[in-house]
């Protein structure tokens, strides 16, 4: 390692040691994951296209071997973002626990304590959901996946077939409601951690956090609901 790189690595490590460093890591990784969730939703909504093959063509383009390096690059970045997000969250949670070892909560701390507790629980259930979701729609471990050819998943058939099982659809709906809760508080905290917190913008930042969390959750929930209601068929 060069003599210039060593001090900057040390500076970064010292910055991360402080709670603010961990919060910034959570904010940056949270921003990456939020961007992925929005892009993924835009892909999923193609299931409503009048052209039933639209979402399958989109999936085939993503799975095309000519873009494999890009796909695996994005997957590696997401995995790293998830890992850092979880490590920083657990370290911050532990720091708070050590700072207040007895379960004593001042009256005006109750909402903040409640939000922090919900973040750990909603985050854990979202992680369990993502593992289940990859086993379901990427690996085909939960239900067998249909393919139109090599590297051409029949995403439309796999979504509809999966959500026709009420237990699968129900778990997705529950996970999306928790995602809504997590994003509502998470997007707001993300702005605070990177220093976007001028009182003039507070109301708009709070509105943005609430509206984006609700819109993402309900747009995703619409898919299992549309299948269960029989509005989305093969
Ligand atoms: C009802 C909501 C959702 C639907 C219908 C859905 C649909 C899908 C489908 C069809 C795939 C497989 C795509 C393919 O093989 O090309 C997929 C993969 C994936 N989804 Fe979702 N998804 C939903 C929500 C979410 C959420 C909320 C997250 C993250 C919090 C998420 C994270 C992922 C990940 C990480 C993959 C694996 C991507 C890869 O293989 O590289 N999904 N999803």
mmCIF file of N, CA and C in Angstrom, residues 76-208:
data_model
loop_
_atom_site.group_PDB
_atom_site.id
_atom_site.type_symbol
_atom_site.label_atom_id
_atom_site.label_comp_id
_atom_site.label_asym_id
_atom_site.label_seq_id
_atom_site.Cartn_x
_atom_site.Cartn_y
_atom_site.Cartn_z
ATOM 1 N N UNK A 76 -22.737 -7.944 -6.550
ATOM 2 C CA UNK A 76 -21.668 -7.852 -5.543
ATOM 3 C C UNK A 76 -21.790 -6.545 -4.763
ATOM 4 N N UNK A 77 -22.117 -5.439 -5.475
ATOM 5 C CA UNK A 77 -22.249 -4.138 -4.803
ATOM 6 C C UNK A 77 -23.427 -4.172 -3.805
ATOM 7 N N UNK A 78 -24.535 -4.800 -4.233
ATOM 8 C CA UNK A 78 -25.713 -4.880 -3.354
ATOM 9 C C UNK A 78 -25.411 -5.717 -2.111
ATOM 10 N N UNK A 79 -24.706 -6.814 -2.328
ATOM 11 C CA UNK A 79 -24.361 -7.700 -1.207
ATOM 12 C C UNK A 79 -23.480 -6.962 -0.205
ATOM 13 N N UNK A 80 -22.510 -6.207 -0.718
ATOM 14 C CA UNK A 80 -21.612 -5.437 0.147
ATOM 15 C C UNK A 80 -22.413 -4.360 0.889
ATOM 16 N N UNK A 81 -23.329 -3.700 0.166
ATOM 17 C CA UNK A 81 -24.151 -2.653 0.797
ATOM 18 C C UNK A 81 -25.011 -3.248 1.914
ATOM 19 N N UNK A 82 -25.613 -4.421 1.659
ATOM 20 C CA UNK A 82 -26.457 -5.075 2.681
ATOM 21 C C UNK A 82 -25.599 -5.427 3.900
ATOM 22 N N UNK A 83 -24.407 -6.008 3.646
ATOM 23 C CA UNK A 83 -23.537 -6.428 4.754
ATOM 24 C C UNK A 83 -23.122 -5.222 5.599
ATOM 25 N N UNK A 84 -22.670 -4.134 4.951
ATOM 26 C CA UNK A 84 -22.225 -2.953 5.709
ATOM 27 C C UNK A 84 -23.390 -2.309 6.459
ATOM 28 N N UNK A 85 -24.580 -2.290 5.815
ATOM 29 C CA UNK A 85 -25.777 -1.705 6.432
ATOM 30 C C UNK A 85 -26.110 -2.465 7.730
ATOM 31 N N UNK A 86 -26.032 -3.800 7.664
ATOM 32 C CA UNK A 86 -26.379 -4.620 8.834
ATOM 33 C C UNK A 86 -25.311 -4.475 9.931
ATOM 34 N N UNK A 87 -24.030 -4.526 9.538
ATOM 35 C CA UNK A 87 -22.945 -4.432 10.545
ATOM 36 C C UNK A 87 -23.044 -3.087 11.281
ATOM 37 N N UNK A 88 -23.191 -1.981 10.519
ATOM 38 C CA UNK A 88 -23.266 -0.651 11.151
ATOM 39 C C UNK A 88 -24.510 -0.558 12.038
ATOM 40 N N UNK A 89 -25.645 -1.142 11.583
ATOM 41 C CA UNK A 89 -26.895 -1.091 12.365
ATOM 42 C C UNK A 89 -26.710 -1.816 13.695
ATOM 43 N N UNK A 90 -26.088 -3.022 13.646
ATOM 44 C CA UNK A 90 -25.906 -3.794 14.880
ATOM 45 C C UNK A 90 -24.935 -3.090 15.820
ATOM 46 N N UNK A 91 -23.882 -2.479 15.264
ATOM 47 C CA UNK A 91 -22.918 -1.769 16.124
ATOM 48 C C UNK A 91 -23.566 -0.555 16.788
ATOM 49 N N UNK A 92 -24.387 0.175 16.031
ATOM 50 C CA UNK A 92 -25.074 1.347 16.614
ATOM 51 C C UNK A 92 -26.066 0.909 17.686
ATOM 52 N N UNK A 93 -26.769 -0.181 17.393
ATOM 53 C CA UNK A 93 -27.765 -0.719 18.334
ATOM 54 C C UNK A 93 -27.064 -1.126 19.634
ATOM 55 N N UNK A 94 -25.889 -1.766 19.487
ATOM 56 C CA UNK A 94 -25.105 -2.197 20.649
ATOM 57 C C UNK A 94 -24.601 -0.985 21.447
ATOM 58 N N UNK A 95 -24.139 0.052 20.736
ATOM 59 C CA UNK A 95 -23.656 1.264 21.418
ATOM 60 C C UNK A 95 -24.773 1.888 22.254
ATOM 61 N N UNK A 96 -25.994 1.909 21.679
ATOM 62 C CA UNK A 96 -27.140 2.489 22.405
ATOM 63 C C UNK A 96 -27.464 1.651 23.631
ATOM 64 N N UNK A 97 -27.368 0.325 23.471
ATOM 65 C CA UNK A 97 -27.680 -0.599 24.570
ATOM 66 C C UNK A 97 -26.685 -0.397 25.718
ATOM 67 N N UNK A 98 -25.401 -0.242 25.365
ATOM 68 C CA UNK A 98 -24.363 -0.054 26.398
ATOM 69 C C UNK A 98 -24.562 1.304 27.095
ATOM 70 N N UNK A 99 -24.930 2.318 26.297
ATOM 71 C CA UNK A 99 -25.108 3.660 26.857
ATOM 72 C C UNK A 99 -26.273 3.705 27.840
ATOM 73 N N UNK A 100 -27.272 2.817 27.625
ATOM 74 C CA UNK A 100 -28.423 2.805 28.529
ATOM 75 C C UNK A 100 -28.740 1.357 28.896
ATOM 76 N N UNK A 101 -27.909 0.746 29.837
ATOM 77 C CA UNK A 101 -28.057 -0.681 30.108
ATOM 78 C C UNK A 101 -29.399 -1.069 30.716
ATOM 79 N N UNK A 102 -30.004 -0.159 31.499
ATOM 80 C CA UNK A 102 -31.296 -0.497 32.114
ATOM 81 C C UNK A 102 -32.383 -0.042 31.149
ATOM 82 N N UNK A 103 -33.461 -0.813 31.043
ATOM 83 C CA UNK A 103 -34.530 -0.510 30.095
ATOM 84 C C UNK A 103 -35.336 0.707 30.501
ATOM 85 N N UNK A 104 -34.631 1.774 30.907
ATOM 86 C CA UNK A 104 -35.310 2.975 31.386
ATOM 87 C C UNK A 104 -35.534 3.941 30.228
ATOM 88 N N UNK A 105 -36.760 4.370 30.029
ATOM 89 C CA UNK A 105 -37.063 5.260 28.911
ATOM 90 C C UNK A 105 -37.756 6.502 29.438
ATOM 91 N N UNK A 106 -37.138 7.662 29.195
ATOM 92 C CA UNK A 106 -37.770 8.924 29.609
ATOM 93 C C UNK A 106 -39.023 9.117 28.767
ATOM 94 N N UNK A 107 -40.022 9.826 29.306
ATOM 95 C CA UNK A 107 -41.291 9.917 28.599
ATOM 96 C C UNK A 107 -41.143 10.462 27.171
ATOM 97 N N UNK A 108 -40.323 11.538 26.992
ATOM 98 C CA UNK A 108 -40.219 12.125 25.656
ATOM 99 C C UNK A 108 -39.262 11.360 24.745
ATOM 100 N N UNK A 109 -38.649 10.247 25.249
ATOM 101 C CA UNK A 109 -37.790 9.418 24.402
ATOM 102 C C UNK A 109 -38.584 8.266 23.779
ATOM 103 N N UNK A 110 -39.821 8.077 24.215
ATOM 104 C CA UNK A 110 -40.582 6.904 23.814
ATOM 105 C C UNK A 110 -40.703 6.760 22.281
ATOM 106 N N UNK A 111 -41.092 7.814 21.530
ATOM 107 C CA UNK A 111 -41.219 7.615 20.086
ATOM 108 C C UNK A 111 -39.898 7.221 19.438
ATOM 109 N N UNK A 112 -38.785 7.852 19.856
ATOM 110 C CA UNK A 112 -37.478 7.547 19.261
ATOM 111 C C UNK A 112 -37.081 6.106 19.566
ATOM 112 N N UNK A 113 -37.296 5.685 20.814
ATOM 113 C CA UNK A 113 -36.951 4.315 21.203
ATOM 114 C C UNK A 113 -37.802 3.324 20.411
ATOM 115 N N UNK A 114 -39.074 3.649 20.226
ATOM 116 C CA UNK A 114 -39.976 2.772 19.480
ATOM 117 C C UNK A 114 -39.500 2.645 18.035
ATOM 118 N N UNK A 115 -39.155 3.779 17.407
ATOM 119 C CA UNK A 115 -38.695 3.774 16.011
ATOM 120 C C UNK A 115 -37.435 2.934 15.875
ATOM 121 N N UNK A 116 -36.493 3.094 16.820
ATOM 122 C CA UNK A 116 -35.229 2.351 16.742
ATOM 123 C C UNK A 116 -35.491 0.853 16.858
ATOM 124 N N UNK A 117 -36.379 0.458 17.804
ATOM 125 C CA UNK A 117 -36.706 -0.966 17.962
ATOM 126 C C UNK A 117 -37.339 -1.511 16.704
ATOM 127 N N UNK A 118 -38.246 -0.740 16.111
ATOM 128 C CA UNK A 118 -38.933 -1.211 14.905
ATOM 129 C C UNK A 118 -37.939 -1.378 13.766
ATOM 130 N N UNK A 119 -36.917 -0.512 13.702
ATOM 131 C CA UNK A 119 -35.941 -0.605 12.610
ATOM 132 C C UNK A 119 -35.208 -1.938 12.673
ATOM 133 N N UNK A 120 -34.798 -2.355 13.881
ATOM 134 C CA UNK A 120 -34.087 -3.631 14.014
ATOM 135 C C UNK A 120 -35.004 -4.792 13.603
ATOM 136 N N UNK A 121 -36.259 -4.766 14.058
ATOM 137 C CA UNK A 121 -37.182 -5.873 13.758
ATOM 138 C C UNK A 121 -37.648 -5.851 12.315
ATOM 139 N N UNK A 122 -38.020 -4.647 11.814
ATOM 140 C CA UNK A 122 -38.469 -4.597 10.415
ATOM 141 C C UNK A 122 -37.303 -4.968 9.503
ATOM 142 N N UNK A 123 -36.089 -4.491 9.840
ATOM 143 C CA UNK A 123 -34.909 -4.811 9.034
ATOM 144 C C UNK A 123 -34.644 -6.312 9.009
ATOM 145 N N UNK A 124 -34.776 -6.981 10.171
ATOM 146 C CA UNK A 124 -34.521 -8.428 10.230
ATOM 147 C C UNK A 124 -35.535 -9.192 9.390
ATOM 148 N N UNK A 125 -36.812 -8.774 9.463
ATOM 149 C CA UNK A 125 -37.838 -9.499 8.701
ATOM 150 C C UNK A 125 -37.662 -9.225 7.197
ATOM 151 N N UNK A 126 -37.250 -8.002 6.833
ATOM 152 C CA UNK A 126 -36.998 -7.697 5.416
ATOM 153 C C UNK A 126 -35.830 -8.562 4.910
ATOM 154 N N UNK A 127 -34.807 -8.752 5.749
ATOM 155 C CA UNK A 127 -33.677 -9.606 5.352
ATOM 156 C C UNK A 127 -34.170 -11.044 5.124
ATOM 157 N N UNK A 128 -35.009 -11.545 6.054
ATOM 158 C CA UNK A 128 -35.557 -12.906 5.899
ATOM 159 C C UNK A 128 -36.381 -12.974 4.619
ATOM 160 N N UNK A 129 -37.140 -11.895 4.338
ATOM 161 C CA UNK A 129 -37.948 -11.851 3.111
ATOM 162 C C UNK A 129 -37.051 -11.935 1.873
ATOM 163 N N UNK A 130 -35.961 -11.137 1.853
ATOM 164 C CA UNK A 130 -35.087 -11.104 0.661
ATOM 165 C C UNK A 130 -34.484 -12.494 0.414
ATOM 166 N N UNK A 131 -34.100 -13.196 1.503
ATOM 167 C CA UNK A 131 -33.541 -14.553 1.337
ATOM 168 C C UNK A 131 -34.612 -15.481 0.739
ATOM 169 N N UNK A 132 -35.831 -15.411 1.320
ATOM 170 C CA UNK A 132 -36.939 -16.238 0.812
ATOM 171 C C UNK A 132 -37.236 -15.890 -0.655
ATOM 172 N N UNK A 133 -37.254 -14.573 -0.937
ATOM 173 C CA UNK A 133 -37.586 -14.049 -2.265
ATOM 174 C C UNK A 133 -36.593 -14.535 -3.331
ATOM 175 N N UNK A 134 -35.283 -14.553 -2.986
ATOM 176 C CA UNK A 134 -34.268 -15.021 -3.942
ATOM 177 C C UNK A 134 -34.433 -16.536 -4.154
ATOM 178 N N UNK A 135 -34.721 -17.269 -3.048
ATOM 179 C CA UNK A 135 -34.949 -18.716 -3.187
ATOM 180 C C UNK A 135 -36.186 -18.968 -4.043
ATOM 181 N N UNK A 136 -37.205 -18.074 -3.904
ATOM 182 C CA UNK A 136 -38.453 -18.234 -4.646
ATOM 183 C C UNK A 136 -38.288 -17.902 -6.127
ATOM 184 N N UNK A 137 -37.837 -16.652 -6.439
ATOM 185 C CA UNK A 137 -37.905 -16.204 -7.839
ATOM 186 C C UNK A 137 -36.588 -16.226 -8.611
ATOM 187 N N UNK A 138 -35.467 -16.404 -7.904
ATOM 188 C CA UNK A 138 -34.187 -16.465 -8.634
ATOM 189 C C UNK A 138 -33.662 -17.901 -8.658
ATOM 190 N N UNK A 139 -33.675 -18.574 -7.477
ATOM 191 C CA UNK A 139 -33.104 -19.928 -7.406
ATOM 192 C C UNK A 139 -34.133 -21.015 -7.727
ATOM 193 N N UNK A 140 -35.429 -20.720 -7.529
ATOM 194 C CA UNK A 140 -36.458 -21.728 -7.809
ATOM 195 C C UNK A 140 -36.480 -22.849 -6.787
ATOM 196 N N UNK A 141 -36.066 -22.559 -5.548
ATOM 197 C CA UNK A 141 -36.033 -23.587 -4.495
ATOM 198 C C UNK A 141 -37.413 -23.761 -3.849
ATOM 199 N N UNK A 142 -38.183 -22.651 -3.761
ATOM 200 C CA UNK A 142 -39.493 -22.695 -3.082
ATOM 201 C C UNK A 142 -40.528 -23.360 -3.996
ATOM 202 N N UNK A 143 -40.583 -22.915 -5.251
ATOM 203 C CA UNK A 143 -41.496 -23.473 -6.250
ATOM 204 C C UNK A 143 -40.692 -23.617 -7.545
ATOM 205 N N UNK A 144 -40.983 -24.637 -8.366
ATOM 206 C CA UNK A 144 -40.209 -24.761 -9.606
ATOM 207 C C UNK A 144 -40.437 -23.551 -10.526
ATOM 208 N N UNK A 145 -39.344 -23.053 -11.165
ATOM 209 C CA UNK A 145 -39.460 -21.881 -12.044
ATOM 210 C C UNK A 145 -39.624 -22.320 -13.489
ATOM 211 N N UNK A 146 -40.471 -21.561 -14.222
ATOM 212 C CA UNK A 146 -40.643 -21.836 -15.662
ATOM 213 C C UNK A 146 -39.641 -21.012 -16.450
ATOM 214 N N UNK A 147 -39.137 -21.572 -17.526
ATOM 215 C CA UNK A 147 -38.208 -20.849 -18.405
ATOM 216 C C UNK A 147 -38.715 -20.910 -19.839
ATOM 217 N N UNK A 148 -38.470 -19.833 -20.604
ATOM 218 C CA UNK A 148 -38.856 -19.825 -22.019
ATOM 219 C C UNK A 148 -37.695 -20.339 -22.872
ATOM 220 N N UNK A 149 -36.525 -20.466 -22.256
ATOM 221 C CA UNK A 149 -35.311 -20.931 -22.944
ATOM 222 C C UNK A 149 -34.141 -20.672 -22.023
ATOM 223 N N UNK A 150 -32.911 -20.994 -22.464
ATOM 224 C CA UNK A 150 -31.745 -20.737 -21.596
ATOM 225 C C UNK A 150 -31.606 -19.242 -21.290
ATOM 226 N N UNK A 151 -31.414 -18.877 -20.031
ATOM 227 C CA UNK A 151 -31.304 -17.472 -19.568
ATOM 228 C C UNK A 151 -32.541 -16.642 -19.896
ATOM 229 N N UNK A 152 -33.709 -17.299 -20.066
ATOM 230 C CA UNK A 152 -34.944 -16.545 -20.365
ATOM 231 C C UNK A 152 -36.048 -16.999 -19.414
ATOM 232 N N UNK A 153 -36.008 -16.496 -18.124
ATOM 233 C CA UNK A 153 -37.044 -16.912 -17.173
ATOM 234 C C UNK A 153 -38.424 -16.419 -17.605
ATOM 235 N N UNK A 154 -39.444 -17.254 -17.351
ATOM 236 C CA UNK A 154 -40.823 -16.823 -17.639
ATOM 237 C C UNK A 154 -41.323 -16.108 -16.373
ATOM 238 N N UNK A 155 -40.858 -14.851 -16.193
ATOM 239 C CA UNK A 155 -41.128 -14.110 -14.954
ATOM 240 C C UNK A 155 -42.636 -13.949 -14.733
ATOM 241 N N UNK A 156 -43.364 -13.657 -15.792
ATOM 242 C CA UNK A 156 -44.809 -13.444 -15.646
ATOM 243 C C UNK A 156 -45.482 -14.696 -15.064
ATOM 244 N N UNK A 157 -45.164 -15.861 -15.645
ATOM 245 C CA UNK A 157 -45.759 -17.121 -15.150
ATOM 246 C C UNK A 157 -45.293 -17.400 -13.721
ATOM 247 N N UNK A 158 -44.016 -17.115 -13.429
ATOM 248 C CA UNK A 158 -43.484 -17.402 -12.089
ATOM 249 C C UNK A 158 -44.114 -16.515 -11.018
ATOM 250 N N UNK A 159 -44.356 -15.237 -11.375
ATOM 251 C CA UNK A 159 -45.010 -14.318 -10.422
ATOM 252 C C UNK A 159 -46.439 -14.760 -10.166
ATOM 253 N N UNK A 160 -47.172 -15.000 -11.257
ATOM 254 C CA UNK A 160 -48.590 -15.348 -11.101
ATOM 255 C C UNK A 160 -48.728 -16.697 -10.379
ATOM 256 N N UNK A 161 -47.929 -17.684 -10.792
ATOM 257 C CA UNK A 161 -47.968 -19.011 -10.149
ATOM 258 C C UNK A 161 -47.646 -18.903 -8.660
ATOM 259 N N UNK A 162 -46.656 -18.093 -8.316
ATOM 260 C CA UNK A 162 -46.236 -17.957 -6.908
ATOM 261 C C UNK A 162 -47.306 -17.294 -6.065
ATOM 262 N N UNK A 163 -47.853 -16.184 -6.562
ATOM 263 C CA UNK A 163 -48.827 -15.425 -5.756
ATOM 264 C C UNK A 163 -50.208 -16.078 -5.720
ATOM 265 N N UNK A 164 -50.403 -17.156 -6.501
ATOM 266 C CA UNK A 164 -51.676 -17.880 -6.367
ATOM 267 C C UNK A 164 -51.696 -18.698 -5.076
ATOM 268 N N UNK A 165 -50.532 -18.826 -4.429
ATOM 269 C CA UNK A 165 -50.474 -19.475 -3.102
ATOM 270 C C UNK A 165 -50.693 -18.375 -2.062
ATOM 271 N N UNK A 166 -51.829 -18.387 -1.342
ATOM 272 C CA UNK A 166 -52.113 -17.292 -0.403
ATOM 273 C C UNK A 166 -51.010 -17.093 0.649
ATOM 274 N N UNK A 167 -50.340 -18.178 1.089
ATOM 275 C CA UNK A 167 -49.303 -18.021 2.121
ATOM 276 C C UNK A 167 -48.123 -17.230 1.551
ATOM 277 N N UNK A 168 -47.752 -17.505 0.290
ATOM 278 C CA UNK A 168 -46.633 -16.784 -0.338
ATOM 279 C C UNK A 168 -47.025 -15.315 -0.515
ATOM 280 N N UNK A 169 -48.233 -15.082 -1.080
ATOM 281 C CA UNK A 169 -48.697 -13.697 -1.306
ATOM 282 C C UNK A 169 -48.777 -12.944 0.023
ATOM 283 N N UNK A 170 -49.276 -13.637 1.072
ATOM 284 C CA UNK A 170 -49.434 -13.011 2.394
ATOM 285 C C UNK A 170 -48.092 -12.589 2.966
ATOM 286 N N UNK A 171 -47.062 -13.437 2.807
ATOM 287 C CA UNK A 171 -45.733 -13.108 3.342
ATOM 288 C C UNK A 171 -45.158 -11.901 2.594
ATOM 289 N N UNK A 172 -45.373 -11.847 1.266
ATOM 290 C CA UNK A 172 -44.894 -10.695 0.493
ATOM 291 C C UNK A 172 -45.586 -9.418 0.985
ATOM 292 N N UNK A 173 -46.901 -9.497 1.197
ATOM 293 C CA UNK A 173 -47.658 -8.300 1.612
ATOM 294 C C UNK A 173 -47.164 -7.824 2.989
ATOM 295 N N UNK A 174 -46.986 -8.772 3.914
ATOM 296 C CA UNK A 174 -46.481 -8.419 5.256
ATOM 297 C C UNK A 174 -45.093 -7.773 5.146
ATOM 298 N N UNK A 175 -44.212 -8.382 4.329
ATOM 299 C CA UNK A 175 -42.844 -7.846 4.183
ATOM 300 C C UNK A 175 -42.881 -6.442 3.588
ATOM 301 N N UNK A 176 -43.792 -6.197 2.629
ATOM 302 C CA UNK A 176 -43.862 -4.864 2.001
ATOM 303 C C UNK A 176 -44.377 -3.808 2.997
ATOM 304 N N UNK A 177 -45.285 -4.231 3.920
ATOM 305 C CA UNK A 177 -45.775 -3.284 4.938
ATOM 306 C C UNK A 177 -44.622 -2.912 5.875
ATOM 307 N N UNK A 178 -43.793 -3.907 6.219
ATOM 308 C CA UNK A 178 -42.636 -3.631 7.082
ATOM 309 C C UNK A 178 -41.590 -2.802 6.332
ATOM 310 N N UNK A 179 -41.483 -3.047 5.012
ATOM 311 C CA UNK A 179 -40.556 -2.240 4.200
ATOM 312 C C UNK A 179 -40.999 -0.774 4.229
ATOM 313 N N UNK A 180 -42.318 -0.572 4.200
ATOM 314 C CA UNK A 180 -42.882 0.789 4.250
ATOM 315 C C UNK A 180 -42.455 1.481 5.560
ATOM 316 N N UNK A 181 -42.616 0.769 6.669
ATOM 317 C CA UNK A 181 -42.241 1.303 7.989
ATOM 318 C C UNK A 181 -40.740 1.615 8.035
ATOM 319 N N UNK A 182 -39.958 0.667 7.520
ATOM 320 C CA UNK A 182 -38.494 0.784 7.550
ATOM 321 C C UNK A 182 -38.037 1.975 6.693
ATOM 322 N N UNK A 183 -38.618 2.112 5.492
ATOM 323 C CA UNK A 183 -38.208 3.203 4.602
ATOM 324 C C UNK A 183 -38.657 4.555 5.138
ATOM 325 N N UNK A 184 -39.859 4.579 5.743
ATOM 326 C CA UNK A 184 -40.384 5.839 6.273
ATOM 327 C C UNK A 184 -39.381 6.453 7.251
ATOM 328 N N UNK A 185 -38.949 5.646 8.230
ATOM 329 C CA UNK A 185 -37.993 6.154 9.213
ATOM 330 C C UNK A 185 -36.582 6.238 8.621
ATOM 331 N N UNK A 186 -36.218 5.212 7.783
ATOM 332 C CA UNK A 186 -34.863 5.119 7.241
ATOM 333 C C UNK A 186 -34.516 6.268 6.303
ATOM 334 N N UNK A 187 -35.430 6.634 5.408
ATOM 335 C CA UNK A 187 -35.140 7.713 4.440
ATOM 336 C C UNK A 187 -34.968 9.039 5.198
ATOM 337 N N UNK A 188 -35.820 9.243 6.190
ATOM 338 C CA UNK A 188 -35.724 10.462 7.013
ATOM 339 C C UNK A 188 -34.376 10.511 7.735
ATOM 340 N N UNK A 189 -33.968 9.383 8.388
ATOM 341 C CA UNK A 189 -32.689 9.357 9.113
ATOM 342 C C UNK A 189 -31.514 9.543 8.160
ATOM 343 N N UNK A 190 -31.676 8.981 6.937
ATOM 344 C CA UNK A 190 -30.610 9.088 5.936
ATOM 345 C C UNK A 190 -30.296 10.566 5.660
ATOM 346 N N UNK A 191 -31.332 11.387 5.506
ATOM 347 C CA UNK A 191 -31.120 12.825 5.268
ATOM 348 C C UNK A 191 -30.401 13.465 6.460
ATOM 349 N N UNK A 192 -30.829 13.086 7.672
ATOM 350 C CA UNK A 192 -30.211 13.647 8.893
ATOM 351 C C UNK A 192 -28.727 13.290 8.954
ATOM 352 N N UNK A 193 -28.410 12.021 8.653
ATOM 353 C CA UNK A 193 -27.020 11.542 8.795
ATOM 354 C C UNK A 193 -26.073 12.212 7.815
ATOM 355 N N UNK A 194 -26.577 12.575 6.610
ATOM 356 C CA UNK A 194 -25.669 13.215 5.654
ATOM 357 C C UNK A 194 -25.767 14.738 5.756
ATOM 358 N N UNK A 195 -26.469 15.216 6.779
ATOM 359 C CA UNK A 195 -26.482 16.648 7.077
ATOM 360 C C UNK A 195 -27.514 17.463 6.325
ATOM 361 N N UNK A 196 -28.485 16.790 5.664
ATOM 362 C CA UNK A 196 -29.558 17.541 4.992
ATOM 363 C C UNK A 196 -30.670 17.708 6.025
ATOM 364 N N UNK A 197 -30.552 18.727 6.858
ATOM 365 C CA UNK A 197 -31.529 18.815 7.953
ATOM 366 C C UNK A 197 -31.879 20.263 8.321
ATOM 367 N N UNK A 198 -31.829 21.151 7.343
ATOM 368 C CA UNK A 198 -32.198 22.542 7.616
ATOM 369 C C UNK A 198 -33.695 22.613 7.954
ATOM 370 N N UNK A 199 -34.072 23.381 9.035
ATOM 371 C CA UNK A 199 -35.488 23.427 9.436
ATOM 372 C C UNK A 199 -36.429 23.811 8.280
ATOM 373 N N UNK A 200 -35.884 24.596 7.311
ATOM 374 C CA UNK A 200 -36.723 25.030 6.186
ATOM 375 C C UNK A 200 -37.207 23.838 5.345
ATOM 376 N N UNK A 201 -36.382 22.734 5.346
ATOM 377 C CA UNK A 201 -36.725 21.573 4.508
ATOM 378 C C UNK A 201 -37.374 20.439 5.298
ATOM 379 N N UNK A 202 -37.432 20.574 6.641
ATOM 380 C CA UNK A 202 -37.889 19.450 7.475
ATOM 381 C C UNK A 202 -39.221 18.870 6.997
ATOM 382 N N UNK A 203 -40.205 19.774 6.799
ATOM 383 C CA UNK A 203 -41.537 19.301 6.422
ATOM 384 C C UNK A 203 -41.493 18.536 5.098
ATOM 385 N N UNK A 204 -40.724 19.063 4.108
ATOM 386 C CA UNK A 204 -40.656 18.426 2.788
ATOM 387 C C UNK A 204 -39.918 17.095 2.842
ATOM 388 N N UNK A 205 -38.856 17.042 3.674
ATOM 389 C CA UNK A 205 -38.104 15.782 3.794
ATOM 390 C C UNK A 205 -38.981 14.718 4.456
ATOM 391 N N UNK A 206 -39.763 15.141 5.468
ATOM 392 C CA UNK A 206 -40.665 14.194 6.144
ATOM 393 C C UNK A 206 -41.727 13.702 5.160
ATOM 394 N N UNK A 207 -42.251 14.634 4.344
ATOM 395 C CA UNK A 207 -43.270 14.251 3.359
ATOM 396 C C UNK A 207 -42.677 13.292 2.330
ATOM 397 N N UNK A 208 -41.453 13.605 1.871
ATOM 398 C CA UNK A 208 -40.812 12.754 0.866
ATOM 399 C C UNK A 208 -40.623 11.342 1.415
#
